GROMACS .gro file of C-alpha atoms in nm:
model
  409
    1MET     CA    1   0.000   0.000   0.000
    2THR     CA    2   0.145   0.341  -0.098
    3VAL     CA    3   0.184   0.628   0.145
    4ASN     CA    4  -0.068   0.838  -0.046
    5ARG     CA    5  -0.331   0.560  -0.029
    6MET     CA    6  -0.273   0.514   0.345
    7PHE     CA    7  -0.321   0.888   0.394
    8ARG     CA    8  -0.641   0.888   0.194
    9ASP     CA    9  -0.774   0.590   0.393
   10SER     CA   10  -0.693   0.755   0.725
   11ILE     CA   11  -0.867   1.076   0.620
   12ALA     CA   12  -1.172   0.873   0.517
   13CYS     CA   13  -1.182   0.700   0.856
   14VAL     CA   14  -1.158   1.032   1.041
   15ALA     CA   15  -1.434   1.179   0.827
   16LEU     CA   16  -1.656   0.878   0.891
   17GLY     CA   17  -1.592   0.905   1.262
   18MET     CA   18  -1.685   1.276   1.259
   19VAL     CA   19  -2.006   1.198   1.075
   20LEU     CA   20  -2.105   0.921   1.312
   21PHE     CA   21  -2.004   1.067   1.646
   22GLY     CA   22  -1.908   1.426   1.585
   23CYS     CA   23  -1.560   1.564   1.627
   24GLY     CA   24  -1.423   1.477   1.970
   25LYS     CA   25  -1.745   1.303   2.082
   26SER     CA   26  -1.771   0.949   2.218
   27ALA     CA   27  -2.006   0.682   2.093
   28PRO     CA   28  -2.370   0.706   2.207
   29PRO     CA   29  -2.446   0.531   2.538
   30THR     CA   30  -2.565   0.175   2.508
   31TYR     CA   31  -2.910   0.045   2.598
   32PRO     CA   32  -2.900  -0.158   2.921
   33THR     CA   33  -3.099  -0.480   2.951
   34TRP     CA   34  -3.352  -0.445   3.232
   35ALA     CA   35  -3.520  -0.782   3.187
   36SER     CA   36  -3.507  -1.084   2.961
   37ALA     CA   37  -3.797  -1.205   2.752
   38PRO     CA   38  -4.015  -1.439   2.962
   39GLN     CA   39  -3.987  -1.808   2.883
   40PRO     CA   40  -4.315  -2.003   2.899
   41GLN     CA   41  -4.307  -2.297   3.138
   42PRO     CA   42  -4.468  -2.616   3.009
   43VAL     CA   43  -4.726  -2.792   3.224
   44ASP     CA   44  -4.609  -3.126   3.361
   45ALA     CA   45  -4.907  -3.362   3.354
   46ASN     CA   46  -4.732  -3.601   3.594
   47SER     CA   47  -4.633  -3.338   3.848
   48THR     CA   48  -4.729  -3.367   4.215
   49ASN     CA   49  -4.722  -2.988   4.243
   50ALA     CA   50  -5.080  -2.865   4.289
   51PHE     CA   51  -4.997  -2.558   4.082
   52ASP     CA   52  -4.945  -2.770   3.771
   53ALA     CA   53  -5.291  -2.920   3.824
   54TYR     CA   54  -5.430  -2.567   3.857
   55ARG     CA   55  -5.273  -2.473   3.524
   56GLN     CA   56  -5.411  -2.785   3.354
   57ALA     CA   57  -5.754  -2.713   3.500
   58ALA     CA   58  -5.742  -2.353   3.378
   59LEU     CA   59  -5.665  -2.463   3.024
   60GLU     CA   60  -5.948  -2.717   3.040
   61ALA     CA   61  -6.189  -2.456   3.172
   62GLU     CA   62  -6.096  -2.210   2.897
   63THR     CA   63  -6.161  -2.479   2.636
   64GLN     CA   64  -6.477  -2.627   2.788
   65GLY     CA   65  -6.628  -2.316   2.945
   66GLU     CA   66  -6.750  -2.173   2.613
   67LYS     CA   67  -6.901  -1.824   2.647
   68TYR     CA   68  -6.904  -1.847   3.027
   69ILE     CA   69  -6.527  -1.804   3.043
   70THR     CA   70  -6.567  -1.431   2.977
   71ARG     CA   71  -6.915  -1.375   3.117
   72VAL     CA   72  -6.943  -1.128   3.406
   73SER     CA   73  -7.296  -1.178   3.545
   74PHE     CA   74  -7.464  -1.514   3.596
   75PHE     CA   75  -7.827  -1.611   3.652
   76PRO     CA   76  -7.905  -1.948   3.816
   77GLY     CA   77  -7.933  -2.124   3.481
   78HIS     CA   78  -7.597  -1.986   3.370
   79LYS     CA   79  -7.433  -2.105   3.692
   80LYS     CA   80  -7.561  -2.458   3.649
   81THR     CA   81  -7.459  -2.480   3.284
   82ALA     CA   82  -7.112  -2.338   3.347
   83THR     CA   83  -7.060  -2.570   3.644
   84ASP     CA   84  -7.154  -2.872   3.434
   85LEU     CA   85  -6.930  -2.767   3.144
   86ILE     CA   86  -6.614  -2.747   3.355
   87LYS     CA   87  -6.698  -3.029   3.596
   88SER     CA   88  -6.378  -3.217   3.513
   89ALA     CA   89  -6.158  -2.910   3.557
   90SER     CA   90  -6.316  -2.811   3.889
   91SER     CA   91  -6.276  -3.168   4.017
   92ARG     CA   92  -5.907  -3.153   3.923
   93VAL     CA   93  -5.862  -2.835   4.129
   94PHE     CA   94  -6.053  -2.972   4.426
   95GLN     CA   95  -5.835  -3.283   4.438
   96ALA     CA   96  -5.513  -3.085   4.388
   97THR     CA   97  -5.577  -2.873   4.698
   98ALA     CA   98  -5.483  -3.178   4.906
   99GLN     CA   99  -5.128  -3.138   4.770
  100THR     CA  100  -4.864  -2.872   4.829
  101SER     CA  101  -4.852  -2.594   4.572
  102HIS     CA  102  -4.543  -2.412   4.442
  103PHE     CA  103  -4.630  -2.124   4.209
  104SER     CA  104  -4.405  -2.119   3.900
  105PHE     CA  105  -4.380  -1.745   3.846
  106THR     CA  106  -4.287  -1.594   3.511
  107PRO     CA  107  -4.283  -1.214   3.462
  108GLN     CA  108  -4.554  -1.091   3.227
  109GLU     CA  109  -4.525  -0.824   2.960
  110PRO     CA  110  -4.762  -0.529   3.002
  111PHE     CA  111  -5.102  -0.544   2.829
  112GLU     CA  112  -5.075  -0.921   2.774
  113GLN     CA  113  -5.356  -1.146   2.894
  114ARG     CA  114  -5.238  -1.319   3.211
  115PRO     CA  115  -5.216  -1.691   3.133
  116TYR     CA  116  -5.468  -1.911   3.314
  117HIS     CA  117  -5.653  -1.617   3.474
  118ARG     CA  118  -5.976  -1.661   3.283
  119GLY     CA  119  -5.990  -2.030   3.371
  120TRP     CA  120  -5.897  -1.969   3.735
  121ARG     CA  121  -6.161  -1.699   3.768
  122LEU     CA  122  -6.438  -1.931   3.645
  123LEU     CA  123  -6.311  -2.216   3.862
  124GLY     CA  124  -6.322  -1.988   4.164
  125ARG     CA  125  -6.680  -1.895   4.081
  126VAL     CA  126  -6.778  -2.261   4.071
  127PHE     CA  127  -6.659  -2.301   4.431
  128VAL     CA  128  -6.880  -2.006   4.529
  129TRP     CA  129  -7.183  -2.145   4.345
  130LYS     CA  130  -7.144  -2.484   4.512
  131ILE     CA  131  -7.131  -2.315   4.852
  132GLU     CA  132  -7.445  -2.115   4.767
  133ALA     CA  133  -7.629  -2.431   4.666
  134ALA     CA  134  -7.512  -2.624   4.974
  135CYS     CA  135  -7.619  -2.347   5.214
  136LYS     CA  136  -7.956  -2.318   5.041
  137ALA     CA  137  -8.004  -2.693   5.092
  138GLU     CA  138  -7.878  -2.656   5.452
  139ASP     CA  139  -7.600  -2.899   5.370
  140TYR     CA  140  -7.344  -2.704   5.573
  141GLY     CA  141  -7.095  -2.990   5.584
  142SER     CA  142  -7.058  -2.973   5.206
  143ALA     CA  143  -7.041  -2.592   5.222
  144VAL     CA  144  -6.747  -2.616   5.463
  145THR     CA  145  -6.568  -2.871   5.244
  146GLN     CA  146  -6.600  -2.648   4.936
  147ALA     CA  147  -6.503  -2.333   5.129
  148VAL     CA  148  -6.184  -2.483   5.266
  149ALA     CA  149  -6.075  -2.631   4.930
  150GLY     CA  150  -6.163  -2.312   4.741
  151SER     CA  151  -5.973  -2.096   4.990
  152LYS     CA  152  -5.666  -2.317   4.959
  153PHE     CA  153  -5.688  -2.276   4.582
  154GLY     CA  154  -5.721  -1.898   4.615
  155PHE     CA  155  -5.433  -1.858   4.859
  156ASP     CA  156  -5.214  -2.083   4.642
  157LEU     CA  157  -5.257  -1.833   4.357
  158THR     CA  158  -5.093  -1.558   4.564
  159GLY     CA  159  -4.750  -1.694   4.470
  160GLY     CA  160  -4.723  -1.482   4.155
  161GLY     CA  161  -4.726  -1.108   4.093
  162ALA     CA  162  -4.980  -0.849   4.206
  163MET     CA  163  -5.249  -0.952   3.954
  164ASP     CA  164  -5.213  -1.320   4.040
  165ALA     CA  165  -5.234  -1.247   4.411
  166GLY     CA  166  -5.527  -1.013   4.359
  167LEU     CA  167  -5.720  -1.283   4.173
  168GLY     CA  168  -5.643  -1.542   4.439
  169MET     CA  169  -5.750  -1.316   4.726
  170SER     CA  170  -6.066  -1.219   4.538
  171ILE     CA  171  -6.161  -1.588   4.517
  172VAL     CA  172  -6.104  -1.623   4.892
  173ASP     CA  173  -6.306  -1.307   4.959
  174GLU     CA  174  -6.606  -1.421   4.757
  175ILE     CA  175  -6.605  -1.762   4.923
  176ARG     CA  176  -6.600  -1.602   5.267
  177ARG     CA  177  -6.872  -1.350   5.183
  178THR     CA  178  -7.094  -1.637   5.065
  179LEU     CA  179  -7.034  -1.859   5.367
  180ALA     CA  180  -7.007  -1.618   5.661
  181PRO     CA  181  -7.377  -1.518   5.691
  182HIS     CA  182  -7.467  -1.883   5.759
  183LEU     CA  183  -7.220  -1.954   6.042
  184SER     CA  184  -7.480  -1.927   6.319
  185LYS     CA  185  -7.661  -2.229   6.164
  186PHE     CA  186  -7.356  -2.456   6.168
  187GLU     CA  187  -7.313  -2.737   6.417
  188PRO     CA  188  -7.009  -2.722   6.652
  189LYS     CA  189  -6.831  -2.999   6.459
  190GLN     CA  190  -6.879  -2.816   6.129
  191LEU     CA  191  -6.750  -2.494   6.285
  192ALA     CA  192  -6.443  -2.673   6.418
  193THR     CA  193  -6.374  -2.826   6.076
  194LEU     CA  194  -6.415  -2.486   5.914
  195SER     CA  195  -6.182  -2.305   6.154
  196ALA     CA  196  -5.911  -2.570   6.124
  197GLY     CA  197  -5.943  -2.584   5.745
  198MET     CA  198  -5.937  -2.209   5.698
  199ASP     CA  199  -5.637  -2.181   5.930
  200SER     CA  200  -5.457  -2.433   5.709
  201ALA     CA  201  -5.564  -2.244   5.395
  202LEU     CA  202  -5.440  -1.910   5.530
  203LYS     CA  203  -5.098  -2.058   5.600
  204ARG     CA  204  -5.068  -2.130   5.225
  205LYS     CA  205  -5.077  -1.758   5.144
  206THR     CA  206  -4.748  -1.638   5.000
  207PRO     CA  207  -4.566  -1.379   5.217
  208THR     CA  208  -4.645  -1.037   5.072
  209GLU     CA  209  -4.279  -0.938   5.039
  210ALA     CA  210  -4.233  -1.234   4.800
  211ILE     CA  211  -4.526  -1.110   4.589
  212VAL     CA  212  -4.363  -0.766   4.585
  213GLU     CA  213  -4.038  -0.919   4.456
  214ASN     CA  214  -4.228  -1.088   4.173
  215GLU     CA  215  -4.397  -0.760   4.090
  216ARG     CA  216  -4.056  -0.590   4.082
  217GLN     CA  217  -3.966  -0.827   3.800
  218ASN     CA  218  -4.288  -0.727   3.621
  219PHE     CA  219  -4.187  -0.361   3.664
  220LEU     CA  220  -3.849  -0.418   3.501
  221LEU     CA  221  -4.000  -0.618   3.216
  222ALA     CA  222  -4.243  -0.331   3.152
  223ILE     CA  223  -3.949  -0.087   3.135
  224GLN     CA  224  -3.768  -0.323   2.900
  225THR     CA  225  -4.077  -0.337   2.675
  226ILE     CA  226  -4.107   0.042   2.675
  227GLN     CA  227  -3.737   0.077   2.591
  228ASP     CA  228  -3.779  -0.170   2.303
  229ASP     CA  229  -4.067   0.040   2.170
  230TYR     CA  230  -3.849   0.349   2.198
  231ARG     CA  231  -3.568   0.187   2.003
  232SER     CA  232  -3.803   0.073   1.728
  233GLY     CA  233  -3.984   0.405   1.720
  234ASP     CA  234  -4.319   0.226   1.733
  235PHE     CA  235  -4.543   0.376   2.002
  236LYS     CA  236  -4.879   0.266   1.862
  237LYS     CA  237  -4.940  -0.011   2.116
  238LEU     CA  238  -4.855   0.217   2.408
  239GLU     CA  239  -5.082   0.488   2.272
  240ASN     CA  240  -5.371   0.249   2.207
  241GLU     CA  241  -5.350   0.068   2.540
  242LEU     CA  242  -5.301   0.375   2.760
  243GLY     CA  243  -5.547   0.597   2.576
  244PRO     CA  244  -5.585   0.970   2.649
  245SER     CA  245  -5.464   0.935   3.008
  246GLY     CA  246  -5.126   0.814   2.884
  247ARG     CA  247  -5.078   1.065   2.604
  248GLU     CA  248  -4.849   1.297   2.798
  249GLY     CA  249  -4.636   1.006   2.920
  250VAL     CA  250  -4.587   0.876   2.565
  251GLU     CA  251  -4.499   1.223   2.439
  252LYS     CA  252  -4.232   1.261   2.708
  253LEU     CA  253  -4.096   0.920   2.611
  254GLN     CA  254  -4.076   1.019   2.244
  255ALA     CA  255  -3.893   1.338   2.337
  256ALA     CA  256  -3.634   1.162   2.554
  257GLY     CA  257  -3.286   1.202   2.404
  258LYS     CA  258  -3.394   1.404   2.101
  259LYS     CA  259  -3.178   1.703   2.193
  260ASP     CA  260  -2.910   1.512   2.379
  261GLU     CA  261  -2.853   1.136   2.361
  262SER     CA  262  -2.766   1.130   2.731
  263GLY     CA  263  -3.124   1.234   2.804
  264ARG     CA  264  -3.242   0.897   2.681
  265ALA     CA  265  -3.001   0.715   2.912
  266LYS     CA  266  -3.112   0.927   3.209
  267TYR     CA  267  -3.478   0.859   3.126
  268PHE     CA  268  -3.455   0.480   3.143
  269GLU     CA  269  -3.202   0.473   3.426
  270GLY     CA  270  -3.426   0.699   3.632
  271PHE     CA  271  -3.734   0.494   3.545
  272ALA     CA  272  -3.563   0.171   3.654
  273GLN     CA  273  -3.424   0.326   3.973
  274GLU     CA  274  -3.773   0.440   4.069
  275ALA     CA  275  -3.910   0.089   4.010
  276GLU     CA  276  -3.640  -0.058   4.233
  277GLN     CA  277  -3.702   0.202   4.506
  278ILE     CA  278  -4.078   0.146   4.504
  279ALA     CA  279  -4.035  -0.232   4.529
  280LYS     CA  280  -3.781  -0.197   4.811
  281GLU     CA  281  -4.007   0.030   5.018
  282TYR     CA  282  -4.321  -0.179   4.970
  283ALA     CA  283  -4.130  -0.497   5.058
  284ALA     CA  284  -4.042  -0.329   5.387
  285HIS     CA  285  -4.403  -0.210   5.436
  286ALA     CA  286  -4.530  -0.564   5.377
  287LYS     CA  287  -4.368  -0.673   5.704
  288LEU     CA  288  -4.542  -0.398   5.904
  289SER     CA  289  -4.894  -0.337   6.025
  290VAL     CA  290  -5.090  -0.063   5.848
  291GLU     CA  291  -5.045   0.158   6.153
  292GLU     CA  292  -4.668   0.103   6.160
  293ARG     CA  293  -4.647   0.202   5.795
  294GLN     CA  294  -4.759   0.551   5.891
  295HIS     CA  295  -4.420   0.600   6.057
  296HIS     CA  296  -4.229   0.491   5.746
  297PRO     CA  297  -4.351   0.721   5.467
  298LEU     CA  298  -4.285   0.629   5.108
  299THR     CA  299  -4.057   0.834   4.885
  300LYS     CA  300  -4.227   1.125   4.709
  301PHE     CA  301  -4.080   1.141   4.362
  302SER     CA  302  -4.037   1.464   4.166
  303LYS     CA  303  -4.339   1.572   3.967
  304ASN     CA  304  -4.106   1.687   3.689
  305ARG     CA  305  -3.947   1.351   3.610
  306PRO     CA  306  -4.015   1.277   3.240
  307TRP     CA  307  -4.124   0.915   3.303
  308ARG     CA  308  -4.385   1.021   3.560
  309GLY     CA  309  -4.681   0.960   3.327
  310LEU     CA  310  -4.575   0.605   3.247
  311ALA     CA  311  -4.475   0.528   3.606
  312ARG     CA  312  -4.832   0.603   3.708
  313HIS     CA  313  -4.954   0.330   3.475
  314PHE     CA  314  -4.684   0.067   3.525
  315LEU     CA  315  -4.555   0.106   3.881
  316GLY     CA  316  -4.880   0.156   4.072
  317THR     CA  317  -4.981  -0.200   4.159
  318LEU     CA  318  -4.826  -0.238   4.503
  319GLU     CA  319  -5.040   0.004   4.704
  320PRO     CA  320  -5.368  -0.174   4.614
  321LEU     CA  321  -5.195  -0.510   4.668
  322LEU     CA  322  -5.105  -0.427   5.028
  323SER     CA  323  -5.449  -0.280   5.091
  324HIS     CA  324  -5.619  -0.594   4.957
  325GLU     CA  325  -5.387  -0.821   5.153
  326ALA     CA  326  -5.465  -0.643   5.481
  327SER     CA  327  -5.843  -0.676   5.440
  328THR     CA  328  -5.834  -1.038   5.319
  329THR     CA  329  -5.599  -1.147   5.598
  330ALA     CA  330  -5.800  -0.961   5.862
  331ARG     CA  331  -6.133  -1.110   5.757
  332THR     CA  332  -5.992  -1.461   5.716
  333ARG     CA  333  -5.863  -1.444   6.073
  334LEU     CA  334  -6.198  -1.306   6.188
  335LEU     CA  335  -6.373  -1.597   6.016
  336ILE     CA  336  -6.151  -1.852   6.191
  337LEU     CA  337  -6.193  -1.686   6.531
  338THR     CA  338  -6.570  -1.647   6.486
  339ALA     CA  339  -6.608  -2.014   6.396
  340ARG     CA  340  -6.413  -2.117   6.706
  341LEU     CA  341  -6.610  -1.887   6.932
  342LEU     CA  342  -6.942  -2.011   6.798
  343ALA     CA  343  -6.828  -2.371   6.836
  344GLN     CA  344  -6.790  -2.323   7.211
  345LYS     CA  345  -7.101  -2.106   7.257
  346THR     CA  346  -7.277  -2.363   7.478
  347ASP     CA  347  -6.986  -2.347   7.724
  348GLY     CA  348  -6.990  -1.966   7.730
  349PHE     CA  349  -6.769  -1.721   7.546
  350PRO     CA  350  -6.417  -1.662   7.682
  351ASP     CA  351  -6.339  -1.335   7.859
  352SER     CA  352  -6.058  -1.264   7.610
  353LEU     CA  353  -5.890  -1.408   7.305
  354LYS     CA  354  -5.573  -1.502   7.492
  355GLY     CA  355  -5.650  -1.869   7.439
  356PHE     CA  356  -5.592  -1.829   7.065
  357SER     CA  357  -5.252  -1.796   6.897
  358SER     CA  358  -5.105  -1.446   6.889
  359GLU     CA  359  -5.073  -1.468   6.509
  360LEU     CA  360  -5.440  -1.554   6.465
  361ASP     CA  361  -5.548  -1.278   6.703
  362LYS     CA  362  -5.351  -1.009   6.521
  363ASP     CA  363  -5.522  -0.725   6.342
  364PRO     CA  364  -5.315  -0.642   6.028
  365TYR     CA  365  -5.426  -0.281   6.062
  366SER     CA  366  -5.326  -0.209   6.422
  367GLY     CA  367  -5.069  -0.483   6.471
  368LYS     CA  368  -5.248  -0.560   6.800
  369GLY     CA  369  -5.526  -0.799   6.896
  370PHE     CA  370  -5.870  -0.773   6.738
  371LEU     CA  371  -6.137  -0.589   6.937
  372TYR     CA  372  -6.361  -0.830   7.125
  373HIS     CA  373  -6.662  -0.779   7.352
  374HIS     CA  374  -6.921  -1.025   7.476
  375ASP     CA  375  -7.207  -1.097   7.713
  376ALA     CA  376  -7.379  -1.423   7.799
  377SER     CA  377  -7.553  -1.467   7.464
  378GLN     CA  378  -7.347  -1.289   7.197
  379PHE     CA  379  -7.014  -1.133   7.110
  380SER     CA  380  -6.869  -0.870   6.879
  381LEU     CA  381  -6.534  -0.913   6.708
  382TYR     CA  382  -6.383  -0.666   6.465
  383SER     CA  383  -6.079  -0.485   6.325
  384VAL     CA  384  -6.008  -0.114   6.359
  385GLY     CA  385  -6.002  -0.098   5.979
  386PRO     CA  386  -5.823   0.156   5.757
  387ASN     CA  387  -5.887   0.456   5.986
  388LEU     CA  388  -5.701   0.271   6.266
  389LYS     CA  389  -5.957   0.373   6.529
  390ASP     CA  390  -6.198   0.176   6.747
  391ASP     CA  391  -6.543   0.294   6.642
  392GLY     CA  392  -6.723   0.043   6.859
  393GLY     CA  393  -6.790  -0.199   6.576
  394GLU     CA  394  -6.975   0.057   6.365
  395THR     CA  395  -6.955  -0.028   5.997
  396ASP     CA  396  -7.120   0.026   5.659
  397GLY     CA  397  -7.302  -0.198   5.413
  398THR     CA  398  -6.975  -0.354   5.299
  399PHE     CA  399  -6.859  -0.416   5.659
  400SER     CA  400  -6.546  -0.213   5.581
  401ASP     CA  401  -6.579   0.137   5.726
  402PRO     CA  402  -6.512   0.276   5.977
  403ASP     CA  403  -6.452  -0.060   6.146
  404LEU     CA  404  -6.386  -0.375   5.943
  405LEU     CA  405  -6.603  -0.678   6.029
  406LEU     CA  406  -6.665  -1.027   5.904
  407GLU     CA  407  -6.949  -1.007   5.651
  408GLN     CA  408  -7.286  -1.089   5.808
  409GLY     CA  409  -7.514  -1.087   5.505
   0.00000   0.00000   0.00000
């Protein structure tokens, strides 16, 4: 190679570098990987893990449930038809609740239909309908059997992210609301079976801090998906899914890095740091009573951060999760305690709840014992509820405010 050709080649390389990066400028910052694409986990038909049976049952229910898989309201005829259609799937779930369940969690991309949720939702409704029918026929033994199995199923579903846990707790809530108004008609043996079974079911609930960790992974996968959209320049799905309320957030995303490439890096780094901070703080809150959380305020993030609009849509699941968990746990404990108190009614109600375990007699709102009063013929038992005050058992039509009570019909 001649000297002149080497000179020309070097000049060409310098010119190309100036075009690509500008004179004296470094290469643009890289795009970090916040999460990997989720890998679907096959269902093992021979597994002894109850969760695999739940997944099989969900797929069966989605196939066999026809139009009822997406139906919202059900008249008596609908309930009977739907129950008959997924009889095999519901039997599979019922039998699986006798086994231990380990939830196989996989992070889910935003806007995607949660796998198995439609089937699980209908299967949960079948438990409720069977309890309704049993109570109507005054077959309270069967009602107890279905309530315990259905609650185990619901609490087993809390091993995933916030949406999984929310679905599982909703199944437990509906079962309890259906059963609780009939407790005074149960025989002592049925009450004892119910209290022991529900205590066992409650112990299957996943610790809330573990649910928060799973949701943290969902947060990071959402940020990864948004970053992928940014790189491709395709914002249509974000715009369509978020609608008018997300318009400003999408516009701020589109503007990130337009004037300065470092602005893009700061956008996603800041977004991810906020997700990590939120998950860390809620994991700590999950170990505290609602009252104790008042002394550990959450971080207030700047209103001017460019990812604020999207954070509102993608990082806001943990507050309702903790709120739901507190009410479901409180009322499940109240159900167990009420059943035990009613079972010993003929011997007289105890003067206090000291004879029960401290964990069972623990109000998730106050962190102290539930409020309990009695006379010779009746008792009142309740939680202070979200306002953290003893209002003497006063409540509303949902038994939630100001004091939180077990539903009475």
